[in-house]
PDB file of C-alpha atoms and ligand atoms in Angstrom:
ATOM      1  CA  MET A 192      20.813 -10.580  39.036  1.00 78.00           C
ATOM      2  CA  GLU A 193      21.984 -13.787  37.472  1.00 95.00           C
ATOM      3  CA  LYS A 194      23.752 -13.546  34.147  1.00 98.00           C
ATOM      4  CA  ASN A 195      22.208 -15.529  31.215  1.00 98.00           C
ATOM      5  CA  THR A 196      25.249 -17.149  29.563  1.00 98.00           C
ATOM      6  CA  SER A 197      23.173 -17.465  26.232  1.00 98.00           C
ATOM      7  CA  ILE A 198      23.026 -13.738  25.880  1.00 98.00           C
ATOM      8  CA  GLU A 199      26.366 -11.786  25.756  1.00 98.00           C
ATOM      9  CA  CYS A 200      26.013  -8.056  25.843  1.00 98.00           C
ATOM     10  CA  SER A 201      28.389  -5.085  26.398  1.00 98.00           C
ATOM     11  CA  ILE A 202      25.757  -2.372  26.964  1.00 98.00           C
ATOM     12  CA  SER A 203      26.517  -1.628  30.651  1.00 98.00           C
ATOM     13  CA  ASN A 204      24.169   1.386  30.520  1.00 98.00           C
ATOM     14  CA  CYS A 205      21.182  -1.063  30.362  1.00 98.00           C
ATOM     15  CA  ALA A 206      19.309  -1.919  33.573  1.00 98.00           C
ATOM     16  CA  TYR A 207      19.403  -5.561  32.687  1.00 98.00           C
ATOM     17  CA  HIS A 208      23.218  -5.792  32.167  1.00 98.00           C
ATOM     18  CA  ALA A 209      25.005  -7.984  34.644  1.00 98.00           C
ATOM     19  CA  GLN A 210      27.655  -5.240  35.155  1.00 97.00           C
ATOM     20  CA  ALA A 211      30.531  -7.419  36.487  1.00 96.00           C
ATOM     21  CA  VAL A 212      30.487  -9.434  33.318  1.00 98.00           C
ATOM     22  CA  ASP A 213      29.324  -8.717  29.781  1.00 98.00           C
ATOM     23  CA  TYR A 214      26.065 -10.684  29.809  1.00 98.00           C
ATOM     24  CA  CYS A 215      22.380  -9.884  29.985  1.00 98.00           C
ATOM     25  CA  THR A 216      20.360 -11.013  32.967  1.00 98.00           C
ATOM     26  CA  LEU A 217      17.014 -11.543  31.276  1.00 98.00           C
ATOM     27  CA  ASP A 218      15.723 -14.932  30.335  1.00 98.00           C
ATOM     28  CA  LYS A 219      15.138 -13.719  26.704  1.00 98.00           C
ATOM     29  CA  ILE A 220      15.444 -10.582  24.751  1.00 98.00           C
ATOM     30  CA  LYS A 221      13.757  -9.116  21.694  1.00 98.00           C
ATOM     31  CA  VAL A 222      15.867  -7.975  18.765  1.00 98.00           C
ATOM     32  CA  GLY A 223      14.373  -5.611  16.265  1.00 98.00           C
ATOM     33  CA  THR A 224      15.238  -2.844  13.810  1.00 98.00           C
ATOM     34  CA  HIS A 225      14.747   0.896  13.340  1.00 98.00           C
ATOM     35  CA  GLU A 226      15.181   0.548   9.581  1.00 97.00           C
ATOM     36  CA  SER A 227      12.579  -0.380   6.863  1.00 98.00           C
ATOM     37  CA  ASN A 228      15.175  -2.537   5.044  1.00 97.00           C
ATOM     38  CA  PRO A 229      17.935  -3.766   7.514  1.00 97.00           C
ATOM     39  CA  THR A 230      21.154  -4.651   5.679  1.00 98.00           C
ATOM     40  CA  LYS A 231      23.851  -4.632   8.265  1.00 98.00           C
ATOM     41  CA  LYS A 232      24.303  -5.274  11.975  1.00 97.00           C
ATOM     42  CA  GLU A 233      24.139  -1.543  12.771  1.00 98.00           C
ATOM     43  CA  CYS A 234      20.574  -1.711  11.674  1.00 98.00           C
ATOM     44  CA  THR A 235      19.606  -4.000  14.538  1.00 98.00           C
ATOM     45  CA  ASP A 236      18.502  -3.045  18.045  1.00 98.00           C
ATOM     46  CA  CYS A 237      18.030  -4.699  21.326  1.00 98.00           C
ATOM     47  CA  GLU A 238      14.359  -3.758  21.984  1.00 98.00           C
ATOM     48  CA  SER A 239      14.482  -5.046  25.579  1.00 98.00           C
ATOM     49  CA  PHE A 240      16.984  -2.271  26.515  1.00 98.00           C
ATOM     50  CA  SER A 241      15.981  -0.121  29.430  1.00 98.00           C
ATOM     51  CA  MET A 242      18.091   2.790  30.579  1.00 98.00           C
ATOM     52  CA  LYS A 243      19.241   2.081  34.205  1.00 94.00           C
TER      53      LYS A 243
HETATM   54  S1  LIG B 205      18.286  -6.094  27.664  1.00 92.22           S
HETATM   55 FE1  LIG B 205      19.520  -5.940  25.578  1.00 92.22          FE
HETATM   56  S2  LIG B 205      20.818  -4.163  25.971  1.00 92.22           S
HETATM   57 FE2  LIG B 205      20.016  -4.759  27.954  1.00 92.22          FE
HETATM   58  S3  LIG B 205      21.582  -6.060  28.804  1.00 92.22           S
HETATM   59 FE3  LIG B 205      20.014  -7.363  27.804  1.00 92.22          FE
HETATM   60  S4  LIG B 205      20.834  -7.739  25.745  1.00 92.22           S
HETATM   61 FE4  LIG B 205      21.891  -5.955  26.682  1.00 92.22          FE
END
């Protein structure tokens, strides 16, 4: 899969990770939150994640 140089990512457990380099291979991703009032980066999630 071709890396998307606009989306850096270090989550190599994800099916969409480029593996050889720390990039996502999707054209776009969706970022969301599991919090009702997100206040720091730990509150954010990649909702496009899929376990490989
Ligand atoms: S879908 Fe999200 S978690 Fe998966 S490689 Fe792309 S940016 Fe990373």
